[in-house]
Amino acid sequence: MNIAILPGDGIGPEIVAQAVRVLDALDLSFNTETALVGGAAYEAHGHPLPDATLKLAQDADAVLFGAVGDWKFDTLERSLRPEQAILGLRKHLQLFANFRPAICYPQLTHASSLKPELIGGLDILIVRELTGDIYFGQPRGRRESPDGAFKGHPEAFDTMRYSRPEIERIAHVAFQAARKRSSRVTSVDKANVLETFQFWRDVVTEVHADYPDVELDHMYVDNAAMQLVKAPKKFDVIVTGNMFGDILSDEAAMLTGSIGMLPSASLNSASRGLYEPSHGSAPDIAGKNLANPLATILSLAMMLRFSLNHAEAAMRVEAAVLKVLESGLRTADIWSEGTQRVGTQEMGSAVVAALIAA
Ligand code: NAD
């Protein structure tokens, strides 16, 4: 099996290095190859997703991705910005289903800004559609306003759209995921205002007919944002579109205390996937040995389970992370009184040691 390793920018190389140490410690015979992506690739090759990097990812069984982006690239034309690499990979690998579990580990309950009784034991899964919606809809651009009160003035516009097959396949993924959990799906939309999301609601309801054993409810996105901080444990699986999923999954991430703890998987219909932490490249702490590598290490566990058919190795990695948290080691983002503060590398070493000792 071949794994493409794309560390990226900012804290990407630091956190991916720790996940690779964990992968090596598992002593499974995978081939790994590393390539530049994002701002690092732009600086070396003039493009955030060079052909060689894309080919490596396309030929691999799975991609381990760090993060891309830095404020210094914000003035580049959009197609050359680091973030285009991740959009390009999603598009070319047809990664339409993004899994973002939000789990609050008992050892980290106090790290959340919510009361412990609201957050303790939280275990929800956000399934975000990744290849459609307003992020990819055409046409888009800038023009002279053709009508309305500001006719003739400059304006910018994007297009929100979803096709029936796109909604059907993500709905199937969500219902099937729910069957392995508490069999409850909340579909989040804005059907009261947007034609695209009335259609989304209609199609999800139709697909639900194939899953009579799974409970389905629909919720408007503004209410979902509110319920996530009011009573997050009421949710089990949330399925939603690209933009609402982008926002709600970060909100859910923070419920658990730190975005540095949350893994993600983006899969295509052949279960090949890209695995990355839910956070970005954190340029503010890059190169300082401050970043929490656990989200990336937990993303590696998701890769072992979903794409590499090594569920047992995935459980070993997750158990090692739990053991390290139980021992009281914390990176700065999850540190609290009475625990021991460690850096990125020391956290990686502790997970490797726990893995080997198990
Ligand atoms: P961010 O997730 O990089 O950082 C937000 C905050 O969380 C920062 O204070 C950061 O220090 C902290 N943080 C993030 N990861 C952490 C970790 N592992 N350990 C400890 N603290 C951590 O989001 P941002 O600041 O909005 O964006 C920074 C850059 O990342 C931008 O260029 C953005 O476009 C890019 N980005 C990339 C991805 C991706 O590669 N998939 C996703 C989101 C943002």
mmCIF file of C-alpha atoms and ligand atoms in Angstrom:
data_model
loop_
_atom_site.group_PDB
_atom_site.id
_atom_site.type_symbol
_atom_site.label_atom_id
_atom_site.label_comp_id
_atom_site.label_asym_id
_atom_site.label_seq_id
_atom_site.Cartn_x
_atom_site.Cartn_y
_atom_site.Cartn_z
ATOM 1 C CA MET A 1 0.000 0.000 0.000
ATOM 2 C CA ASN A 2 1.245 3.477 -0.878
ATOM 3 C CA ILE A 3 0.835 6.537 1.307
ATOM 4 C CA ALA A 4 1.507 10.023 -0.040
ATOM 5 C CA ILE A 5 2.769 12.359 2.660
ATOM 6 C CA LEU A 6 2.047 16.052 2.027
ATOM 7 C CA PRO A 7 3.180 18.116 5.035
ATOM 8 C CA GLY A 8 2.425 21.585 3.569
ATOM 9 C CA ASP A 9 3.043 24.872 5.364
ATOM 10 C CA GLY A 10 3.224 26.410 8.825
ATOM 11 C CA ILE A 11 2.901 23.744 11.517
ATOM 12 C CA GLY A 12 2.153 21.124 8.803
ATOM 13 C CA PRO A 13 5.698 19.680 8.619
ATOM 14 C CA GLU A 14 6.024 19.559 12.447
ATOM 15 C CA ILE A 15 2.784 17.715 13.103
ATOM 16 C CA VAL A 16 3.079 15.369 10.116
ATOM 17 C CA ALA A 17 6.595 14.404 11.258
ATOM 18 C CA GLN A 18 5.092 13.135 14.539
ATOM 19 C CA ALA A 19 2.395 11.143 12.728
ATOM 20 C CA VAL A 20 5.071 9.579 10.500
ATOM 21 C CA ARG A 21 7.025 8.541 13.617
ATOM 22 C CA VAL A 22 3.872 6.811 14.879
ATOM 23 C CA LEU A 23 3.364 5.133 11.493
ATOM 24 C CA ASP A 24 6.981 3.900 11.539
ATOM 25 C CA ALA A 25 6.560 2.571 15.080
ATOM 26 C CA LEU A 26 3.614 0.434 13.910
ATOM 27 C CA ASP A 27 6.110 -1.428 11.717
ATOM 28 C CA LEU A 28 3.612 -2.173 8.936
ATOM 29 C CA SER A 29 5.003 -2.468 5.436
ATOM 30 C CA PHE A 30 3.665 0.633 3.704
ATOM 31 C CA ASN A 31 5.502 2.611 1.032
ATOM 32 C CA THR A 32 5.610 6.309 1.802
ATOM 33 C CA GLU A 33 6.641 9.179 -0.426
ATOM 34 C CA THR A 34 6.705 12.852 0.528
ATOM 35 C CA ALA A 35 5.989 15.864 -1.704
ATOM 36 C CA LEU A 36 5.582 19.620 -1.441
ATOM 37 C CA VAL A 37 2.111 21.159 -1.405
ATOM 38 C CA GLY A 38 0.611 24.590 -0.726
ATOM 39 C CA GLY A 39 2.812 27.630 -0.199
ATOM 40 C CA ALA A 40 5.954 25.459 -0.006
ATOM 41 C CA ALA A 41 5.178 24.036 -3.453
ATOM 42 C CA TYR A 42 4.375 27.488 -4.831
ATOM 43 C CA GLU A 43 7.748 28.802 -3.658
ATOM 44 C CA ALA A 44 9.643 25.824 -5.137
ATOM 45 C CA HIS A 45 7.643 25.175 -8.318
ATOM 46 C CA GLY A 46 5.369 28.185 -8.885
ATOM 47 C CA HIS A 47 2.132 26.272 -8.180
ATOM 48 C CA PRO A 48 0.457 25.123 -4.904
ATOM 49 C CA LEU A 49 -0.437 21.731 -6.407
ATOM 50 C CA PRO A 50 2.320 20.772 -8.876
ATOM 51 C CA ASP A 51 1.552 17.959 -11.338
ATOM 52 C CA ALA A 52 4.030 15.621 -9.600
ATOM 53 C CA THR A 53 2.318 16.134 -6.228
ATOM 54 C CA LEU A 54 -1.124 15.561 -7.738
ATOM 55 C CA LYS A 55 0.080 12.378 -9.479
ATOM 56 C CA LEU A 56 1.618 11.065 -6.260
ATOM 57 C CA ALA A 57 -1.712 11.651 -4.478
ATOM 58 C CA GLN A 58 -3.717 10.077 -7.318
ATOM 59 C CA ASP A 59 -1.523 6.958 -7.341
ATOM 60 C CA ALA A 60 -1.593 6.538 -3.558
ATOM 61 C CA ASP A 61 -4.037 4.468 -1.505
ATOM 62 C CA ALA A 62 -4.183 7.295 1.012
ATOM 63 C CA VAL A 63 -2.833 10.795 1.533
ATOM 64 C CA LEU A 64 -1.616 12.110 4.877
ATOM 65 C CA PHE A 65 -1.943 15.891 4.688
ATOM 66 C CA GLY A 66 -0.694 18.503 7.171
ATOM 67 C CA ALA A 67 -2.052 21.965 6.413
ATOM 68 C CA VAL A 68 -1.494 24.728 3.891
ATOM 69 C CA GLY A 69 -1.525 28.503 3.951
ATOM 70 C CA ASP A 70 0.268 31.513 5.262
ATOM 71 C CA TRP A 71 -0.719 35.154 5.401
ATOM 72 C CA LYS A 72 2.255 36.033 3.191
ATOM 73 C CA PHE A 73 0.471 34.357 0.252
ATOM 74 C CA ASP A 74 -2.810 36.253 0.746
ATOM 75 C CA THR A 75 -1.992 38.796 -1.969
ATOM 76 C CA LEU A 76 -1.392 36.143 -4.656
ATOM 77 C CA GLU A 77 -4.051 35.683 -7.327
ATOM 78 C CA ARG A 78 -6.604 33.150 -6.042
ATOM 79 C CA SER A 79 -5.566 30.234 -8.299
ATOM 80 C CA LEU A 80 -2.004 30.335 -6.896
ATOM 81 C CA ARG A 81 -2.884 30.571 -3.206
ATOM 82 C CA PRO A 82 -1.888 27.588 -1.026
ATOM 83 C CA GLU A 83 -5.517 26.783 -0.122
ATOM 84 C CA GLN A 84 -6.199 25.984 -3.800
ATOM 85 C CA ALA A 85 -4.093 22.839 -3.343
ATOM 86 C CA ILE A 86 -6.591 21.317 -0.936
ATOM 87 C CA LEU A 87 -9.535 22.281 -3.152
ATOM 88 C CA GLY A 88 -7.697 20.786 -6.160
ATOM 89 C CA LEU A 89 -6.961 17.528 -4.332
ATOM 90 C CA ARG A 90 -10.597 17.202 -3.230
ATOM 91 C CA LYS A 91 -11.742 17.777 -6.797
ATOM 92 C CA HIS A 92 -9.233 15.521 -8.605
ATOM 93 C CA LEU A 93 -9.483 12.652 -6.091
ATOM 94 C CA GLN A 94 -13.285 13.087 -5.981
ATOM 95 C CA LEU A 95 -13.251 13.299 -2.207
ATOM 96 C CA PHE A 96 -16.889 14.093 -1.667
ATOM 97 C CA ALA A 97 -17.428 12.881 1.904
ATOM 98 C CA ASN A 98 -15.718 14.612 4.787
ATOM 99 C CA PHE A 99 -15.910 12.886 8.181
ATOM 100 C CA ARG A 100 -15.199 15.050 11.173
ATOM 101 C CA PRO A 101 -15.735 13.349 14.493
ATOM 102 C CA ALA A 102 -15.972 15.680 17.494
ATOM 103 C CA ILE A 103 -15.155 13.695 20.597
ATOM 104 C CA CYS A 104 -14.613 15.178 24.037
ATOM 105 C CA TYR A 105 -12.104 13.006 25.875
ATOM 106 C CA PRO A 106 -12.926 12.765 29.599
ATOM 107 C CA GLN A 107 -9.404 14.012 30.421
ATOM 108 C CA LEU A 108 -10.063 17.236 28.456
ATOM 109 C CA THR A 109 -13.612 18.099 29.578
ATOM 110 C CA HIS A 110 -12.350 21.172 31.432
ATOM 111 C CA ALA A 111 -10.576 22.471 28.268
ATOM 112 C CA SER A 112 -13.968 23.222 26.681
ATOM 113 C CA SER A 113 -15.581 26.619 27.086
ATOM 114 C CA LEU A 114 -18.883 24.819 27.804
ATOM 115 C CA LYS A 115 -19.949 23.464 31.196
ATOM 116 C CA PRO A 116 -18.628 19.918 31.838
ATOM 117 C CA GLU A 117 -22.171 18.474 32.069
ATOM 118 C CA LEU A 118 -22.948 19.783 28.560
ATOM 119 C CA ILE A 119 -19.781 18.472 26.973
ATOM 120 C CA GLY A 120 -18.672 15.377 28.978
ATOM 121 C CA GLY A 121 -18.927 12.265 26.809
ATOM 122 C CA LEU A 122 -19.646 14.201 23.602
ATOM 123 C CA ASP A 123 -19.236 11.977 20.539
ATOM 124 C CA ILE A 124 -20.763 13.366 17.374
ATOM 125 C CA LEU A 125 -19.893 12.970 13.711
ATOM 126 C CA ILE A 126 -20.233 15.722 11.138
ATOM 127 C CA VAL A 127 -20.515 14.459 7.562
ATOM 128 C CA ARG A 128 -19.819 17.400 5.253
ATOM 129 C CA GLU A 129 -20.330 17.293 1.482
ATOM 130 C CA LEU A 130 -17.069 18.444 0.005
ATOM 131 C CA THR A 131 -17.193 18.877 -3.744
ATOM 132 C CA GLY A 132 -20.315 20.956 -4.427
ATOM 133 C CA ASP A 133 -22.139 24.012 -3.090
ATOM 134 C CA ILE A 134 -21.139 27.641 -3.346
ATOM 135 C CA TYR A 135 -17.395 26.830 -3.204
ATOM 136 C CA PHE A 136 -17.405 25.269 -6.662
ATOM 137 C CA GLY A 137 -20.587 26.575 -8.336
ATOM 138 C CA GLN A 138 -20.197 28.474 -11.606
ATOM 139 C CA PRO A 139 -20.541 31.222 -12.656
ATOM 140 C CA ARG A 140 -18.705 33.300 -10.103
ATOM 141 C CA GLY A 141 -16.711 36.476 -10.289
ATOM 142 C CA ARG A 142 -16.856 40.248 -10.298
ATOM 143 C CA ARG A 143 -18.857 42.408 -12.646
ATOM 144 C CA GLU A 144 -20.904 45.568 -12.958
ATOM 145 C CA SER A 145 -24.206 45.063 -11.137
ATOM 146 C CA PRO A 146 -26.790 44.351 -13.869
ATOM 147 C CA ASP A 147 -29.880 45.360 -11.855
ATOM 148 C CA GLY A 148 -31.276 46.370 -8.486
ATOM 149 C CA ALA A 149 -30.780 49.482 -6.394
ATOM 150 C CA PHE A 150 -27.032 49.529 -7.097
ATOM 151 C CA LYS A 151 -27.189 48.839 -10.830
ATOM 152 C CA GLY A 152 -23.903 49.775 -12.536
ATOM 153 C CA HIS A 153 -21.812 49.483 -9.383
ATOM 154 C CA PRO A 154 -19.082 46.843 -9.001
ATOM 155 C CA GLU A 155 -20.282 43.609 -7.357
ATOM 156 C CA ALA A 156 -19.045 40.074 -6.679
ATOM 157 C CA PHE A 157 -21.141 36.901 -6.894
ATOM 158 C CA ASP A 158 -20.924 33.124 -6.375
ATOM 159 C CA THR A 159 -23.318 30.337 -7.342
ATOM 160 C CA MET A 160 -24.804 27.873 -4.847
ATOM 161 C CA ARG A 161 -25.806 24.590 -6.493
ATOM 162 C CA TYR A 162 -26.283 20.896 -5.735
ATOM 163 C CA SER A 163 -27.247 18.130 -8.143
ATOM 164 C CA ARG A 164 -29.449 15.196 -7.122
ATOM 165 C CA PRO A 165 -26.630 12.560 -7.348
ATOM 166 C CA GLU A 166 -24.356 14.708 -5.193
ATOM 167 C CA ILE A 167 -26.983 14.930 -2.445
ATOM 168 C CA GLU A 168 -27.958 11.276 -2.768
ATOM 169 C CA ARG A 169 -24.419 9.930 -2.337
ATOM 170 C CA ILE A 170 -23.631 12.059 0.740
ATOM 171 C CA ALA A 171 -26.998 11.157 2.281
ATOM 172 C CA HIS A 172 -26.229 7.430 1.799
ATOM 173 C CA VAL A 173 -22.823 7.916 3.463
ATOM 174 C CA ALA A 174 -24.435 9.666 6.447
ATOM 175 C CA PHE A 175 -27.203 7.065 6.922
ATOM 176 C CA GLN A 176 -24.684 4.211 6.667
ATOM 177 C CA ALA A 177 -22.368 5.913 9.185
ATOM 178 C CA ALA A 178 -25.334 6.426 11.538
ATOM 179 C CA ARG A 179 -26.115 2.702 11.435
ATOM 180 C CA LYS A 180 -22.730 2.044 13.043
ATOM 181 C CA ARG A 181 -23.514 4.571 15.794
ATOM 182 C CA SER A 182 -26.819 5.616 17.422
ATOM 183 C CA SER A 183 -28.828 5.547 14.177
ATOM 184 C CA ARG A 184 -29.779 9.211 14.232
ATOM 185 C CA VAL A 185 -29.124 11.720 11.434
ATOM 186 C CA THR A 186 -29.777 15.452 11.516
ATOM 187 C CA SER A 187 -29.726 17.009 8.066
ATOM 188 C CA VAL A 188 -28.792 20.687 8.289
ATOM 189 C CA ASP A 189 -30.011 23.080 5.598
ATOM 190 C CA LYS A 190 -31.532 26.497 4.960
ATOM 191 C CA ALA A 191 -34.618 25.239 3.172
ATOM 192 C CA ASN A 192 -36.699 28.184 4.371
ATOM 193 C CA VAL A 193 -34.657 30.633 2.269
ATOM 194 C CA LEU A 194 -32.531 28.807 -0.304
ATOM 195 C CA GLU A 195 -33.858 26.845 -3.287
ATOM 196 C CA THR A 196 -30.679 24.704 -3.259
ATOM 197 C CA PHE A 197 -31.363 23.589 0.293
ATOM 198 C CA GLN A 198 -35.088 22.957 -0.198
ATOM 199 C CA PHE A 199 -33.936 20.543 -2.923
ATOM 200 C CA TRP A 200 -31.316 19.146 -0.481
ATOM 201 C CA ARG A 201 -34.072 18.506 2.094
ATOM 202 C CA ASP A 202 -36.338 16.817 -0.487
ATOM 203 C CA VAL A 203 -33.574 14.485 -1.734
ATOM 204 C CA VAL A 204 -32.318 13.570 1.765
ATOM 205 C CA THR A 205 -35.918 12.710 2.705
ATOM 206 C CA GLU A 206 -36.230 10.476 -0.374
ATOM 207 C CA VAL A 207 -32.942 8.638 0.381
ATOM 208 C CA HIS A 208 -34.109 8.143 3.961
ATOM 209 C CA ALA A 209 -36.783 5.759 2.652
ATOM 210 C CA ASP A 210 -33.938 3.200 2.201
ATOM 211 C CA TYR A 211 -33.004 3.492 5.893
ATOM 212 C CA PRO A 212 -36.198 2.999 7.936
ATOM 213 C CA ASP A 213 -34.078 1.933 10.928
ATOM 214 C CA VAL A 214 -32.354 5.346 11.065
ATOM 215 C CA GLU A 215 -34.099 8.362 12.600
ATOM 216 C CA LEU A 216 -33.935 11.533 10.483
ATOM 217 C CA ASP A 217 -34.675 15.087 11.432
ATOM 218 C CA HIS A 218 -34.080 18.354 9.570
ATOM 219 C CA MET A 219 -32.732 21.526 11.115
ATOM 220 C CA TYR A 220 -32.027 25.008 9.769
ATOM 221 C CA VAL A 221 -28.363 25.924 9.938
ATOM 222 C CA ASP A 222 -28.872 28.898 12.255
ATOM 223 C CA ASN A 223 -30.707 26.699 14.755
ATOM 224 C CA ALA A 224 -28.034 23.984 14.382
ATOM 225 C CA ALA A 225 -25.308 26.512 15.231
ATOM 226 C CA MET A 226 -27.294 27.419 18.351
ATOM 227 C CA GLN A 227 -28.086 23.833 19.381
ATOM 228 C CA LEU A 228 -24.415 22.843 19.025
ATOM 229 C CA VAL A 229 -23.517 25.121 21.926
ATOM 230 C CA LYS A 230 -26.792 24.661 23.839
ATOM 231 C CA ALA A 231 -27.105 20.870 23.846
ATOM 232 C CA PRO A 232 -24.444 19.290 21.608
ATOM 233 C CA LYS A 233 -25.019 15.771 22.944
ATOM 234 C CA LYS A 234 -28.488 15.720 21.355
ATOM 235 C CA PHE A 235 -26.773 15.173 17.997
ATOM 236 C CA ASP A 236 -25.356 11.920 16.660
ATOM 237 C CA VAL A 237 -24.595 12.301 12.916
ATOM 238 C CA ILE A 238 -24.987 15.700 11.254
ATOM 239 C CA VAL A 239 -25.045 15.738 7.445
ATOM 240 C CA THR A 240 -24.783 19.027 5.631
ATOM 241 C CA GLY A 241 -23.457 20.886 2.605
ATOM 242 C CA ASN A 242 -19.994 22.204 1.966
ATOM 243 C CA MET A 243 -20.286 25.713 3.392
ATOM 244 C CA PHE A 244 -22.507 24.971 6.397
ATOM 245 C CA GLY A 245 -20.296 21.950 7.167
ATOM 246 C CA ASP A 246 -17.174 24.080 7.021
ATOM 247 C CA ILE A 247 -18.532 26.434 9.661
ATOM 248 C CA LEU A 248 -20.347 23.932 11.910
ATOM 249 C CA SER A 249 -17.416 21.513 12.032
ATOM 250 C CA ASP A 250 -15.091 24.228 13.346
ATOM 251 C CA GLU A 251 -17.723 25.158 15.910
ATOM 252 C CA ALA A 252 -18.000 21.509 16.954
ATOM 253 C CA ALA A 253 -14.207 21.287 17.092
ATOM 254 C CA MET A 254 -13.967 24.084 19.616
ATOM 255 C CA LEU A 255 -16.636 22.465 21.797
ATOM 256 C CA THR A 256 -14.128 19.769 22.553
ATOM 257 C CA GLY A 257 -11.525 22.191 23.851
ATOM 258 C CA SER A 258 -9.007 22.496 21.063
ATOM 259 C CA ILE A 259 -9.000 22.229 17.331
ATOM 260 C CA GLY A 260 -5.602 20.561 17.846
ATOM 261 C CA MET A 261 -7.390 17.355 18.905
ATOM 262 C CA LEU A 262 -9.669 16.784 15.930
ATOM 263 C CA PRO A 263 -8.899 14.517 12.985
ATOM 264 C CA SER A 264 -10.707 14.337 9.671
ATOM 265 C CA ALA A 265 -11.067 12.022 6.713
ATOM 266 C CA SER A 266 -12.173 12.908 3.184
ATOM 267 C CA LEU A 267 -13.192 9.875 1.176
ATOM 268 C CA ASN A 268 -14.187 9.042 -2.370
ATOM 269 C CA SER A 269 -16.538 6.280 -3.426
ATOM 270 C CA ALA A 270 -13.634 3.758 -3.520
ATOM 271 C CA SER A 271 -12.728 4.535 0.137
ATOM 272 C CA ARG A 272 -9.470 6.099 -0.906
ATOM 273 C CA GLY A 273 -8.959 9.201 1.079
ATOM 274 C CA LEU A 274 -7.121 12.213 2.314
ATOM 275 C CA TYR A 275 -6.525 12.444 6.041
ATOM 276 C CA GLU A 276 -5.736 15.709 7.778
ATOM 277 C CA PRO A 277 -6.238 17.520 11.071
ATOM 278 C CA SER A 278 -9.303 19.768 11.147
ATOM 279 C CA HIS A 279 -7.188 22.858 11.790
ATOM 280 C CA GLY A 280 -5.125 25.031 9.460
ATOM 281 C CA SER A 281 -1.428 25.812 9.245
ATOM 282 C CA ALA A 282 -1.374 28.019 12.371
ATOM 283 C CA PRO A 283 1.382 30.372 11.175
ATOM 284 C CA ASP A 284 1.262 32.123 14.567
ATOM 285 C CA ILE A 285 2.870 29.109 16.291
ATOM 286 C CA ALA A 286 4.782 27.504 13.389
ATOM 287 C CA GLY A 287 8.363 26.404 14.044
ATOM 288 C CA LYS A 288 8.041 26.874 17.804
ATOM 289 C CA ASN A 289 7.431 23.254 18.864
ATOM 290 C CA LEU A 290 4.052 24.404 20.246
ATOM 291 C CA ALA A 291 1.560 22.701 17.918
ATOM 292 C CA ASN A 292 -0.546 19.817 19.130
ATOM 293 C CA PRO A 293 0.195 16.825 16.850
ATOM 294 C CA LEU A 294 -2.655 14.656 18.194
ATOM 295 C CA ALA A 295 -5.228 15.650 15.539
ATOM 296 C CA THR A 296 -2.780 14.518 12.857
ATOM 297 C CA ILE A 297 -1.921 11.314 14.717
ATOM 298 C CA LEU A 298 -5.656 10.595 15.122
ATOM 299 C CA SER A 299 -6.094 11.319 11.377
ATOM 300 C CA LEU A 300 -3.485 8.619 10.760
ATOM 301 C CA ALA A 301 -5.658 6.260 12.840
ATOM 302 C CA MET A 302 -8.653 7.119 10.611
ATOM 303 C CA MET A 303 -6.478 6.378 7.558
ATOM 304 C CA LEU A 304 -5.499 2.974 8.917
ATOM 305 C CA ARG A 305 -9.165 2.147 9.528
ATOM 306 C CA PHE A 306 -10.881 3.562 6.410
ATOM 307 C CA SER A 307 -8.329 3.274 3.590
ATOM 308 C CA LEU A 308 -5.644 0.800 4.667
ATOM 309 C CA ASN A 309 -7.806 -1.907 6.208
ATOM 310 C CA HIS A 310 -5.865 -1.978 9.476
ATOM 311 C CA ALA A 311 -8.581 -1.395 12.085
ATOM 312 C CA GLU A 312 -6.515 -3.067 14.774
ATOM 313 C CA ALA A 313 -3.556 -0.730 14.191
ATOM 314 C CA ALA A 314 -5.992 2.211 14.273
ATOM 315 C CA MET A 315 -7.221 1.107 17.690
ATOM 316 C CA ARG A 316 -3.630 0.768 18.915
ATOM 317 C CA VAL A 317 -2.883 4.362 17.891
ATOM 318 C CA GLU A 318 -6.078 5.676 19.524
ATOM 319 C CA ALA A 319 -5.330 3.737 22.714
ATOM 320 C CA ALA A 320 -1.790 5.173 22.798
ATOM 321 C CA VAL A 321 -3.180 8.729 22.508
ATOM 322 C CA LEU A 322 -5.612 8.055 25.368
ATOM 323 C CA LYS A 323 -2.812 6.641 27.504
ATOM 324 C CA VAL A 324 -0.695 9.754 26.940
ATOM 325 C CA LEU A 325 -3.621 12.014 27.908
ATOM 326 C CA GLU A 326 -4.218 9.891 31.013
ATOM 327 C CA SER A 327 -0.560 10.314 31.966
ATOM 328 C CA GLY A 328 -1.175 14.082 32.132
ATOM 329 C CA LEU A 329 0.968 15.257 29.200
ATOM 330 C CA ARG A 330 -0.473 18.276 27.395
ATOM 331 C CA THR A 331 0.574 20.623 24.606
ATOM 332 C CA ALA A 332 -0.043 24.320 25.295
ATOM 333 C CA ASP A 333 -3.490 24.400 23.663
ATOM 334 C CA ILE A 334 -4.915 21.785 26.062
ATOM 335 C CA TRP A 335 -2.752 22.509 29.100
ATOM 336 C CA SER A 336 -4.380 23.212 32.470
ATOM 337 C CA GLU A 337 -3.255 23.459 36.082
ATOM 338 C CA GLY A 338 -1.960 20.119 37.370
ATOM 339 C CA THR A 339 -0.934 18.732 33.968
ATOM 340 C CA GLN A 340 2.527 18.626 32.389
ATOM 341 C CA ARG A 341 3.190 20.928 29.471
ATOM 342 C CA VAL A 342 5.146 19.413 26.568
ATOM 343 C CA GLY A 343 6.044 20.424 23.029
ATOM 344 C CA THR A 344 5.092 18.934 19.673
ATOM 345 C CA GLN A 345 8.045 16.552 19.501
ATOM 346 C CA GLU A 346 7.737 15.399 23.120
ATOM 347 C CA MET A 347 4.035 14.653 22.555
ATOM 348 C CA GLY A 348 4.955 12.595 19.482
ATOM 349 C CA SER A 349 7.631 10.730 21.458
ATOM 350 C CA ALA A 350 5.126 9.967 24.225
ATOM 351 C CA VAL A 351 2.615 8.473 21.764
ATOM 352 C CA VAL A 352 5.359 6.356 20.155
ATOM 353 C CA ALA A 353 6.498 5.171 23.615
ATOM 354 C CA ALA A 354 2.904 4.304 24.626
ATOM 355 C CA LEU A 355 2.465 2.392 21.365
ATOM 356 C CA ILE A 356 5.617 0.377 21.824
ATOM 357 C CA ALA A 357 4.869 -0.335 25.506
ATOM 358 C CA ALA A 358 1.326 -1.631 24.765
HETATM 359 P P1 NAD B 1 -5.789 27.728 12.066
HETATM 360 O O1 NAD B 1 -6.603 26.505 12.291
HETATM 361 O O2 NAD B 1 -4.508 27.562 11.364
HETATM 362 O O3 NAD B 1 -5.492 28.423 13.487
HETATM 363 C C1 NAD B 1 -6.541 28.912 14.338
HETATM 364 C C2 NAD B 1 -5.998 28.994 15.773
HETATM 365 O O4 NAD B 1 -5.852 27.663 16.281
HETATM 366 C C3 NAD B 1 -4.619 29.643 15.870
HETATM 367 O O5 NAD B 1 -4.555 30.396 17.070
HETATM 368 C C4 NAD B 1 -3.660 28.474 15.961
HETATM 369 O O6 NAD B 1 -2.458 28.747 16.654
HETATM 370 C C5 NAD B 1 -4.503 27.442 16.686
HETATM 371 N N1 NAD B 1 -4.153 26.067 16.276
HETATM 372 C C6 NAD B 1 -4.442 25.474 15.086
HETATM 373 N N2 NAD B 1 -3.934 24.240 15.055
HETATM 374 C C7 NAD B 1 -3.336 24.031 16.240
HETATM 375 C C8 NAD B 1 -2.620 22.932 16.794
HETATM 376 N N3 NAD B 1 -2.427 21.762 16.141
HETATM 377 N N4 NAD B 1 -2.116 23.057 18.034
HETATM 378 C C9 NAD B 1 -2.292 24.199 18.723
HETATM 379 N N5 NAD B 1 -2.956 25.268 18.261
HETATM 380 C C10 NAD B 1 -3.466 25.184 17.021
HETATM 381 O O7 NAD B 1 -6.733 28.764 11.297
HETATM 382 P P2 NAD B 1 -6.423 30.236 10.723
HETATM 383 O O8 NAD B 1 -5.514 30.978 11.663
HETATM 384 O O9 NAD B 1 -7.739 30.796 10.403
HETATM 385 O O10 NAD B 1 -5.664 29.984 9.348
HETATM 386 C C11 NAD B 1 -4.242 29.961 9.214
HETATM 387 C C12 NAD B 1 -3.908 29.492 7.805
HETATM 388 O O11 NAD B 1 -4.342 28.149 7.627
HETATM 389 C C13 NAD B 1 -4.602 30.313 6.702
HETATM 390 O O12 NAD B 1 -3.690 30.515 5.663
HETATM 391 C C14 NAD B 1 -5.754 29.395 6.277
HETATM 392 O O13 NAD B 1 -6.161 29.632 4.946
HETATM 393 C C15 NAD B 1 -5.115 28.050 6.437
HETATM 394 N N6 NAD B 1 -6.075 26.913 6.596
HETATM 395 C C16 NAD B 1 -5.718 25.755 5.995
HETATM 396 C C17 NAD B 1 -6.527 24.632 6.145
HETATM 397 C C18 NAD B 1 -6.081 23.337 5.504
HETATM 398 O O14 NAD B 1 -4.923 23.220 5.142
HETATM 399 N N7 NAD B 1 -6.949 22.337 5.363
HETATM 400 C C19 NAD B 1 -7.693 24.699 6.935
HETATM 401 C C20 NAD B 1 -7.995 25.911 7.561
HETATM 402 C C21 NAD B 1 -7.170 27.018 7.404
#
